[in-house]
mmCIF file of C-alpha atoms in Angstrom:
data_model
loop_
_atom_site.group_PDB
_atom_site.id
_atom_site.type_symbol
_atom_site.label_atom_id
_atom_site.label_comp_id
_atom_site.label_asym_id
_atom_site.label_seq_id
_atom_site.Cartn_x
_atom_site.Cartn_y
_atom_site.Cartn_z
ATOM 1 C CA UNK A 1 -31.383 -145.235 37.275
ATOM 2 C CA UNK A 2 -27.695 -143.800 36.453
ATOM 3 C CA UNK A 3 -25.852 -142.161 39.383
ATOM 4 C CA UNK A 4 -22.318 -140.398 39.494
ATOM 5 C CA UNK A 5 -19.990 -140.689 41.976
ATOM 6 C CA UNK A 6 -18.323 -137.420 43.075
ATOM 7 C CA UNK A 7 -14.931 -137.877 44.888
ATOM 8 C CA UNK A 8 -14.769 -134.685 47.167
ATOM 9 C CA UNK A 9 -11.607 -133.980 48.231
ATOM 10 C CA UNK A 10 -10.726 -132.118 51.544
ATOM 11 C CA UNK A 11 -7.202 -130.827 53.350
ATOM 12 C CA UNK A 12 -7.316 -130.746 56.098
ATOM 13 C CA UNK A 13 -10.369 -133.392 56.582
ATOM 14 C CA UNK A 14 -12.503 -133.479 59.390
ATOM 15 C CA UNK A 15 -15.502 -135.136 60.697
ATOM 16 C CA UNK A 16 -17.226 -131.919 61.283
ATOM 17 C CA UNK A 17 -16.554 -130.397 57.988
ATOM 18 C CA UNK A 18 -17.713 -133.804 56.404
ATOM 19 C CA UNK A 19 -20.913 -133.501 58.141
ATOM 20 C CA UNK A 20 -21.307 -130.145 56.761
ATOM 21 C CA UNK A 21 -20.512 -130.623 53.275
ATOM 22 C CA UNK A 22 -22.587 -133.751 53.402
ATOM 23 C CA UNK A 23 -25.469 -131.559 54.220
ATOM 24 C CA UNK A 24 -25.047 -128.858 51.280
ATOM 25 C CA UNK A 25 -24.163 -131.062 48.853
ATOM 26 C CA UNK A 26 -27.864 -132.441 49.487
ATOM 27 C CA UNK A 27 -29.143 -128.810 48.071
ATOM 28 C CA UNK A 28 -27.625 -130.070 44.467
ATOM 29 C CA UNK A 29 -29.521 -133.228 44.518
ATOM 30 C CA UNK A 30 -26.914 -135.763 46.149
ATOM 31 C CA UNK A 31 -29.025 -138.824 47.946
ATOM 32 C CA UNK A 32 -26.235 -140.588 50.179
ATOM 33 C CA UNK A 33 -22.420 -140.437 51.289
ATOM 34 C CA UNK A 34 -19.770 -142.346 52.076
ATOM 35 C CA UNK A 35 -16.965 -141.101 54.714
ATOM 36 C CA UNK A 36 -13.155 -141.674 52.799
ATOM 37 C CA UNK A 37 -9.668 -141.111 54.422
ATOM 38 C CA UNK A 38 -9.470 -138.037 52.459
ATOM 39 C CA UNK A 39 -13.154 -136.236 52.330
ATOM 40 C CA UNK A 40 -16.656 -137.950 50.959
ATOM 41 C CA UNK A 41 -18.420 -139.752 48.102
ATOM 42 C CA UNK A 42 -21.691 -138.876 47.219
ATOM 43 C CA UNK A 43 -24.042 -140.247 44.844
ATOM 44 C CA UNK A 44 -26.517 -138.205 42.906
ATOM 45 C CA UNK A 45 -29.153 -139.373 40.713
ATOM 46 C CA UNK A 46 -27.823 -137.940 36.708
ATOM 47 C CA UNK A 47 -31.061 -136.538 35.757
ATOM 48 C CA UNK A 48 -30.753 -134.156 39.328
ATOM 49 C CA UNK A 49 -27.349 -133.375 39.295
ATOM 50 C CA UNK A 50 -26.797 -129.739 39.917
ATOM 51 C CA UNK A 51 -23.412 -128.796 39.204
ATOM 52 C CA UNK A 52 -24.016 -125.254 39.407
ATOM 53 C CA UNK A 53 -25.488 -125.680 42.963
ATOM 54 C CA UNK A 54 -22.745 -127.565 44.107
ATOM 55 C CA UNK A 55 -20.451 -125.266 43.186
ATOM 56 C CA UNK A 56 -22.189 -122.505 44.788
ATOM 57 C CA UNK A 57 -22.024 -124.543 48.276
ATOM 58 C CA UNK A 58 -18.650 -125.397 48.026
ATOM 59 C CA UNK A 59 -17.848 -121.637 47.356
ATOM 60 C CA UNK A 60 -19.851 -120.547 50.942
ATOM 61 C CA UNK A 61 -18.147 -123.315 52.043
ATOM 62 C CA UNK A 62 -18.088 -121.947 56.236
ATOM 63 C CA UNK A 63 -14.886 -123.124 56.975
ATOM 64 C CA UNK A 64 -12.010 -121.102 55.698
ATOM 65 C CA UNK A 65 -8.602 -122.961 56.277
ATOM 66 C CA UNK A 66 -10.435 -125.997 54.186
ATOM 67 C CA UNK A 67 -9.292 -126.261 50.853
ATOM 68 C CA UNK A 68 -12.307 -128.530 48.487
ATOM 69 C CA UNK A 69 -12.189 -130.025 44.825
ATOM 70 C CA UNK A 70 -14.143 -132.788 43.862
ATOM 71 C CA UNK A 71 -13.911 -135.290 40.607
ATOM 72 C CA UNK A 72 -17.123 -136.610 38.932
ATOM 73 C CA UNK A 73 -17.582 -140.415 37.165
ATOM 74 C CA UNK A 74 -20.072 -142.283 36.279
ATOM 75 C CA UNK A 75 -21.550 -145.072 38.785
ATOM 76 C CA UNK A 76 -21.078 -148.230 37.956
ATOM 77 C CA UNK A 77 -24.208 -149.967 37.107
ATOM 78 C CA UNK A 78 -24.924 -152.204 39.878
ATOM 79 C CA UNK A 79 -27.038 -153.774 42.637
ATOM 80 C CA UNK A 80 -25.963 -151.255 45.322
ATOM 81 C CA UNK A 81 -27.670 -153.122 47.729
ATOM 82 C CA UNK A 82 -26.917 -156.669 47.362
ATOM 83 C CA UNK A 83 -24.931 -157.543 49.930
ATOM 84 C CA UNK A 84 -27.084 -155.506 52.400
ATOM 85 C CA UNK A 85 -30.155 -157.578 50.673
ATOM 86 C CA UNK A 86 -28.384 -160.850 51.261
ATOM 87 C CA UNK A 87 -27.175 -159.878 54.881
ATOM 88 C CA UNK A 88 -30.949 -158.270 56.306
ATOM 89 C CA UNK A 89 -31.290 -156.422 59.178
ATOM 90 C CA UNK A 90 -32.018 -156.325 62.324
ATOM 91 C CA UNK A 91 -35.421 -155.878 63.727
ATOM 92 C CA UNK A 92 -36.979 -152.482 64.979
ATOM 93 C CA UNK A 93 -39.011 -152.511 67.762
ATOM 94 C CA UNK A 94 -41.098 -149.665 68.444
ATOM 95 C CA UNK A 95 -43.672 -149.552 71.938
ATOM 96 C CA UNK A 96 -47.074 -148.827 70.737
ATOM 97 C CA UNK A 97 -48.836 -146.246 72.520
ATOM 98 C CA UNK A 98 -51.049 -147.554 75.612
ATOM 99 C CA UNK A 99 -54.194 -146.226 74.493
ATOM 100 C CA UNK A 100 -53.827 -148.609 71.297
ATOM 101 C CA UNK A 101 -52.828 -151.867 72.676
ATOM 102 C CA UNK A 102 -50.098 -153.298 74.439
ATOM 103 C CA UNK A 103 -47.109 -154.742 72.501
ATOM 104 C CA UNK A 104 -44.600 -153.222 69.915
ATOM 105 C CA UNK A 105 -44.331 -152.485 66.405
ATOM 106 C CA UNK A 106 -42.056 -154.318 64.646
ATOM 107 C CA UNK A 107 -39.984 -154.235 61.580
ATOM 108 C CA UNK A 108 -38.481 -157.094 60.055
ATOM 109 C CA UNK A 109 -36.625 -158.738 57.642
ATOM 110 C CA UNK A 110 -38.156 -162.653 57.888
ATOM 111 C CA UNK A 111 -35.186 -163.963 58.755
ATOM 112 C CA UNK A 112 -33.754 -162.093 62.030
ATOM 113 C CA UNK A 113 -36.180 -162.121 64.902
ATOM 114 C CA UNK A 114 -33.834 -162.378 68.104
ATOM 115 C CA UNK A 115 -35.416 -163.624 71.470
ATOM 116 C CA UNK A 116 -34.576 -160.727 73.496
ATOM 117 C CA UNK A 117 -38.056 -158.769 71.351
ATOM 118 C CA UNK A 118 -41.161 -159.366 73.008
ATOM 119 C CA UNK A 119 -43.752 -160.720 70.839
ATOM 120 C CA UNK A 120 -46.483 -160.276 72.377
ATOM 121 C CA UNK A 121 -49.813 -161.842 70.242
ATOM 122 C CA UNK A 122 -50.949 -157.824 70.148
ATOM 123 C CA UNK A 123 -47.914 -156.497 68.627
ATOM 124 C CA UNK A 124 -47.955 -155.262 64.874
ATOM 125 C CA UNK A 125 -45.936 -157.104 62.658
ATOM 126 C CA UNK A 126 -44.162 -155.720 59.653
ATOM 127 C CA UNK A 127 -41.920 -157.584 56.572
ATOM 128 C CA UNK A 128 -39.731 -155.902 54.810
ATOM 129 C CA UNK A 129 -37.889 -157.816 51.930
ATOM 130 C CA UNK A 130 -36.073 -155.192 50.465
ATOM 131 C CA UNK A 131 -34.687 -155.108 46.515
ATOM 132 C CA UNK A 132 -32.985 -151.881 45.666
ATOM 133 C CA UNK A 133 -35.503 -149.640 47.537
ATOM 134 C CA UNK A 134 -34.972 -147.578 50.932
ATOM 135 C CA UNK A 135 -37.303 -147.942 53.757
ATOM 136 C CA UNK A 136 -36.691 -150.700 56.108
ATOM 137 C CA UNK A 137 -36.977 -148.898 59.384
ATOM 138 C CA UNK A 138 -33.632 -148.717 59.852
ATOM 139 C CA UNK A 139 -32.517 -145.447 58.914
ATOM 140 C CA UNK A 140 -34.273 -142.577 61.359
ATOM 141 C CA UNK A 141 -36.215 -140.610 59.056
ATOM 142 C CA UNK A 142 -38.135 -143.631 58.498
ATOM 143 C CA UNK A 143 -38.577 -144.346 61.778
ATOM 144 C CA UNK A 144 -39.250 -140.951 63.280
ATOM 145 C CA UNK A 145 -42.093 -141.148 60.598
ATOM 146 C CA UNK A 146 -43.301 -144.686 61.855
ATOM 147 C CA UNK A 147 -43.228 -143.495 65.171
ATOM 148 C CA UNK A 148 -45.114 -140.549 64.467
ATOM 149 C CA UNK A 149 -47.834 -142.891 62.965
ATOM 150 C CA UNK A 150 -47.799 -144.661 65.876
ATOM 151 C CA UNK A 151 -49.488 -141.261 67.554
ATOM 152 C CA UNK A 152 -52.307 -140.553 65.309
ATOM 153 C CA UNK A 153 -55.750 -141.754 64.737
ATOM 154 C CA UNK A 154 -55.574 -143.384 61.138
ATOM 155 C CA UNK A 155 -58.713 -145.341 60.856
ATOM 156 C CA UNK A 156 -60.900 -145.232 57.708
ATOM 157 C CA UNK A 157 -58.268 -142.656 56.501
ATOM 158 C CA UNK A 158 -56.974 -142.867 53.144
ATOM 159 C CA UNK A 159 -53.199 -142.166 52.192
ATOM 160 C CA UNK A 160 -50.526 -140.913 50.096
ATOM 161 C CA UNK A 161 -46.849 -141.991 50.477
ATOM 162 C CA UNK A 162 -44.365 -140.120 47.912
ATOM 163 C CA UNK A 163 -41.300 -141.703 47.229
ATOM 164 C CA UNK A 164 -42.352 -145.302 48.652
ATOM 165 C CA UNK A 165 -39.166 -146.959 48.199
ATOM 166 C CA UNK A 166 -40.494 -150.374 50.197
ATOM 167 C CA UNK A 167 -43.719 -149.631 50.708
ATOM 168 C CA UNK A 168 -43.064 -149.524 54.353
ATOM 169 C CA UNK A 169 -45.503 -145.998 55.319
ATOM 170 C CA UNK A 170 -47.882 -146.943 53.678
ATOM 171 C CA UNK A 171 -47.859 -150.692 54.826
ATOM 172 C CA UNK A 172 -47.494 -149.231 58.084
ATOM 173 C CA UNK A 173 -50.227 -146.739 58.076
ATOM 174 C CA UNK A 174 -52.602 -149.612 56.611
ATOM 175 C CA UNK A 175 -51.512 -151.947 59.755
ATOM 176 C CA UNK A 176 -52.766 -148.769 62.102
ATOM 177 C CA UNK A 177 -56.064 -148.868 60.681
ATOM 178 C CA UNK A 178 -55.927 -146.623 57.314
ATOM 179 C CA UNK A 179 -58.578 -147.955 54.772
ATOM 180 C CA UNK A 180 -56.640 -147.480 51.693
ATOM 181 C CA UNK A 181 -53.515 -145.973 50.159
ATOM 182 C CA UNK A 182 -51.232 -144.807 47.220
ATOM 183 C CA UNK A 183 -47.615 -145.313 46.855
ATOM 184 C CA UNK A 184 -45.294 -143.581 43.879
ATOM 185 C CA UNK A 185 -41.713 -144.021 43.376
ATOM 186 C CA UNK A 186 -39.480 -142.442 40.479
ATOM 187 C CA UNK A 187 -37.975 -146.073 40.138
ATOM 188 C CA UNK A 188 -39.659 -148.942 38.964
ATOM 189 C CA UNK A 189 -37.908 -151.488 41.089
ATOM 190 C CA UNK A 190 -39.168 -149.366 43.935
ATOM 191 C CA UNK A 191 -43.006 -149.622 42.844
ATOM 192 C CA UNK A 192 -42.365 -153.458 41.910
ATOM 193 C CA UNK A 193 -40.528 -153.652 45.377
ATOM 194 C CA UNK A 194 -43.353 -152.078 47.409
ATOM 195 C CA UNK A 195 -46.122 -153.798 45.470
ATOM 196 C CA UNK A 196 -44.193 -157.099 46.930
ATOM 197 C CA UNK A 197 -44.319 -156.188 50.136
ATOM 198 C CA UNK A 198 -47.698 -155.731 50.245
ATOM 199 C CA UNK A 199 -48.219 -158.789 49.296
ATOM 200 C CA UNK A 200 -46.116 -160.424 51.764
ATOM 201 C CA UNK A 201 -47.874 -158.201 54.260
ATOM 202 C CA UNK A 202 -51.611 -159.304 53.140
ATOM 203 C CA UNK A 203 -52.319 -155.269 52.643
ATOM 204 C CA UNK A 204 -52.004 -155.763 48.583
ATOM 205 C CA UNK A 205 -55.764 -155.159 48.279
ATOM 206 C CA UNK A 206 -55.313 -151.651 49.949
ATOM 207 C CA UNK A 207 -52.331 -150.728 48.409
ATOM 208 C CA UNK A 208 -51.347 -149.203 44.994
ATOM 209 C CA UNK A 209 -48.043 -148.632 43.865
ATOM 210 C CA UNK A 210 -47.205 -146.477 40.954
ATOM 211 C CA UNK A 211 -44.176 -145.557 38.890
ATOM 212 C CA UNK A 212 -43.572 -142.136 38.226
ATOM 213 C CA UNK A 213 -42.921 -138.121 39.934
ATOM 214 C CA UNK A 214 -45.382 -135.978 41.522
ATOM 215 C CA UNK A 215 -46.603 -135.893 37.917
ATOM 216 C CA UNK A 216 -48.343 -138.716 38.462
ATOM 217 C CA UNK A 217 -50.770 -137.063 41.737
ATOM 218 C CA UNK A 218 -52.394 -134.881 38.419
ATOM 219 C CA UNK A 219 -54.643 -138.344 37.758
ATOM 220 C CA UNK A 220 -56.097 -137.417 41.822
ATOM 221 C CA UNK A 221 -58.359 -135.059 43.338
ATOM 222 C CA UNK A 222 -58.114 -133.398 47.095
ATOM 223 C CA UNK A 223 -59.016 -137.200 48.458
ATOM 224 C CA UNK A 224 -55.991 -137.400 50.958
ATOM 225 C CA UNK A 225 -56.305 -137.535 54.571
ATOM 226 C CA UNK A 226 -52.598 -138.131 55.270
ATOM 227 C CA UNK A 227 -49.666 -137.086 53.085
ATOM 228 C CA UNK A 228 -46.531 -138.671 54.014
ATOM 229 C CA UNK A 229 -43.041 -137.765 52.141
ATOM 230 C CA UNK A 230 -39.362 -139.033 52.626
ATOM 231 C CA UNK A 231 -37.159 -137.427 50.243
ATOM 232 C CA UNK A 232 -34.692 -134.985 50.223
ATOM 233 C CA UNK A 233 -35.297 -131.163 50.871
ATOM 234 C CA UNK A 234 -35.230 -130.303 47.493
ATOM 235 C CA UNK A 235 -37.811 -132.400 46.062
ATOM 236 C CA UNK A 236 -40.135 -131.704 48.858
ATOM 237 C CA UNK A 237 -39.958 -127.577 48.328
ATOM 238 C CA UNK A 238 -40.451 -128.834 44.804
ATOM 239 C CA UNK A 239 -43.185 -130.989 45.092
ATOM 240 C CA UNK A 240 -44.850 -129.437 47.997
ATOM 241 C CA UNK A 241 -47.424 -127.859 46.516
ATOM 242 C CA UNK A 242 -48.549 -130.835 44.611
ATOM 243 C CA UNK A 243 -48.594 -132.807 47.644
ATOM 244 C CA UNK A 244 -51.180 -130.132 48.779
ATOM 245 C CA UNK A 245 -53.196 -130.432 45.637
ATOM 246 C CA UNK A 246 -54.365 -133.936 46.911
ATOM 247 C CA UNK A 247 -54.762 -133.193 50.215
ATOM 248 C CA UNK A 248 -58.787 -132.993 51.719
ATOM 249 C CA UNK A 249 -59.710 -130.798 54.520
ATOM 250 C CA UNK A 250 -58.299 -131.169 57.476
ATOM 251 C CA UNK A 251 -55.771 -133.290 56.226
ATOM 252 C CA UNK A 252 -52.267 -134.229 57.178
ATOM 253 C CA UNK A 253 -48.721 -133.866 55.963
ATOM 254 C CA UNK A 254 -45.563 -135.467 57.435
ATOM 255 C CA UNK A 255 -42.068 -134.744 55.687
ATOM 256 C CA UNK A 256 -38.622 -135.884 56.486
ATOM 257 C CA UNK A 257 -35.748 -137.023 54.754
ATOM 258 C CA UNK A 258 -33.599 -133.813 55.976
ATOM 259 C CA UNK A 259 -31.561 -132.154 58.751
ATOM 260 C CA UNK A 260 -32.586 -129.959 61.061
ATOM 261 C CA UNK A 261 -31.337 -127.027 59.727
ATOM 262 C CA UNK A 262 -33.617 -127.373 56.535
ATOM 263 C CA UNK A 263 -37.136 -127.321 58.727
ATOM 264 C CA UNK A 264 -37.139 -123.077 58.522
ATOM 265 C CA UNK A 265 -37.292 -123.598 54.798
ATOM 266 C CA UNK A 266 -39.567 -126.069 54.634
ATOM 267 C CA UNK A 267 -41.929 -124.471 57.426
ATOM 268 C CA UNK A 268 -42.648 -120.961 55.396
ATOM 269 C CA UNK A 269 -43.004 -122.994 52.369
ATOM 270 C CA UNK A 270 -45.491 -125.212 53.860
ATOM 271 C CA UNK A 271 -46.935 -121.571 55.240
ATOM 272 C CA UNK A 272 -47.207 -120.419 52.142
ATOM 273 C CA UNK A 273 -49.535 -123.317 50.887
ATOM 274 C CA UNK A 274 -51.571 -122.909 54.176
ATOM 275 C CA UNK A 275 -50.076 -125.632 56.325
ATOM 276 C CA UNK A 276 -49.726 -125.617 59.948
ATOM 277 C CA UNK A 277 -46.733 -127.079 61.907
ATOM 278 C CA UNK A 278 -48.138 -129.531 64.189
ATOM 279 C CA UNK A 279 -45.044 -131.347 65.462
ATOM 280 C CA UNK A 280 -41.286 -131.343 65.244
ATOM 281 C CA UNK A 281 -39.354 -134.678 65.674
ATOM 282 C CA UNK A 282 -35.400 -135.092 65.612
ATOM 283 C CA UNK A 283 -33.299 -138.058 65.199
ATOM 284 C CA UNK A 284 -29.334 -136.929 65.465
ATOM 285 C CA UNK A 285 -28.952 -134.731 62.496
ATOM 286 C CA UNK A 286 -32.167 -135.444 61.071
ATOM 287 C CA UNK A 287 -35.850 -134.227 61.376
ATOM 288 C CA UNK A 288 -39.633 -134.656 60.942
ATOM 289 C CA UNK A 289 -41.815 -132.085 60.384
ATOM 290 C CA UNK A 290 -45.956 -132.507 60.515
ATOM 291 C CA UNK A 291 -48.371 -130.279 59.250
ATOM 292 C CA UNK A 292 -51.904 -129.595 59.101
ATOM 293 C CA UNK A 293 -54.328 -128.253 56.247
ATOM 294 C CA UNK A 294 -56.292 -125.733 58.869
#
């Protein structure tokens, strides 16, 4: 997958205004950010790159005495996560709900599992070797989404993660009791990567991973229970009403992947395709939304 890298260029530069132009620059497709002395860099995926957007933000840009340019080059080609990959992470430890069992669920890299984590025998183990794909619990859309899981009667129920990355909803909804699910990922090391982990997990029976967009969801019918969705705001208004395409009755939809300021927008589009809001979650900046198919 070829990225650019946009240098964006701020005087005076502040933390709040780089919080703020991290979060429109996401409306023209850009995925992630680094902080600089002098503004941001932000990575966008070539084929999504919205110029025209981003120059549209940066023109209602709210605050006045900020002057903005930016400079656009290709990414270099590499393993963006390789050190991260060599160096783990540490494990996440979430309490499962008492009327479940006693014990925690845990996310973890195989290697890092400190002594101060209570493993109980009743706790819910998850491994997450992770090659060029997000979703290792660490970041907290993926855990407000976890956690969420952690709430909800999933037995027998059959799934959809979009944009799998790891694998990790999925694996996680299968370790709650779901009977089956469906993973897709635009990148292939992402499928490859989440078809691993389900191995390493013992949940590769259960679990299909496929390469490809929301294209791919034509080849289902409404067979869904649970919808689950991390990616950024555009692609879900996008890809929203596919999502509900392959949903059954009664089922479920969780998005995140966003800030808080995006759930209006995503709330009367999900109206608009007959979805309830069932639950709001927020992490810092960043939210969870779950719907309902009434």
């Amino acid at each position: 997958m070829k990225y650019y890298e946009v240098d964006f260029t701020m005087t005076p530069c502040s933390q709040d205004a780089q919080d703020i132009l991290s979060a429109l620059a996401g409306e023209a497709g850009f995925e992630t950010f680094e902080e600089t002395a002098t503004g941001l860099k932000g990575y966008v995926q070539q084929a999504l790159f919205d110029e025209e957007t981003l120059q549209a933000v940066l023109e209602g840009f709210p605050f006045e005495n900020i002057t903005l340019s930016y400079s656009i080059q290709e990414a270099e080609d590499k393993d963006w996560n390789e050190q991260w990959e060599q160096e783990g992470f540490e494990p996440i430890s979430l309490p499962l709900p008492p009327s479940k069992r006693k014990g925690n669920l845990i996310i973890h890299d195989g290697r890092h599992l400190p002594s101060d984590i209570d493993l109980q025998p009743s706790s819910i183990m998850i491994e997450i070797d992770a090659h060029l794909a997000f979703g290792t619990g660490t970041h907290e859309t993926t855990r407000m989404i976890c956690s969420m899981l952690l709430d909800m009667q999933l037995d027998g129920l059959r799934v959809l993660d979009c944009g799998c990355g790891t694998g990790i909803l999925g694996i996680c909804a299968l370790k709650l009791g779901a009977a089956s699910a469906v993973g897709y990922d635009i990148d292939e090391w992402s499928a490859d990567n989440t078809r691993h982990n389900a191995v390493i997990n013992r949940v590769d029976d259960r679990l299909t991973a496929l390469c490809g967009d929301a294209n791919v969801l034509s080849g289902f019918a409404a067979e869904f229970n649970l919808v689950m969705a991390n990616i950024n705001r555009n692609i879900l208004l996008n890809d929203m009403e596919r999502f509900r395409s392959v949903m059954a009755p009664k089922a479920q939809l969780i998005l995140s992947g966003f800030y808080k300021n995006d759930c209006a927008l995503l709330e009367s589009k999900a109206q608009t395709l007959g979805l309830s809001l069932k639950a709001t979650r927020c992490d810092g900046d960043w939210a969870c939304l779950l719907f309902s198919l009434d």
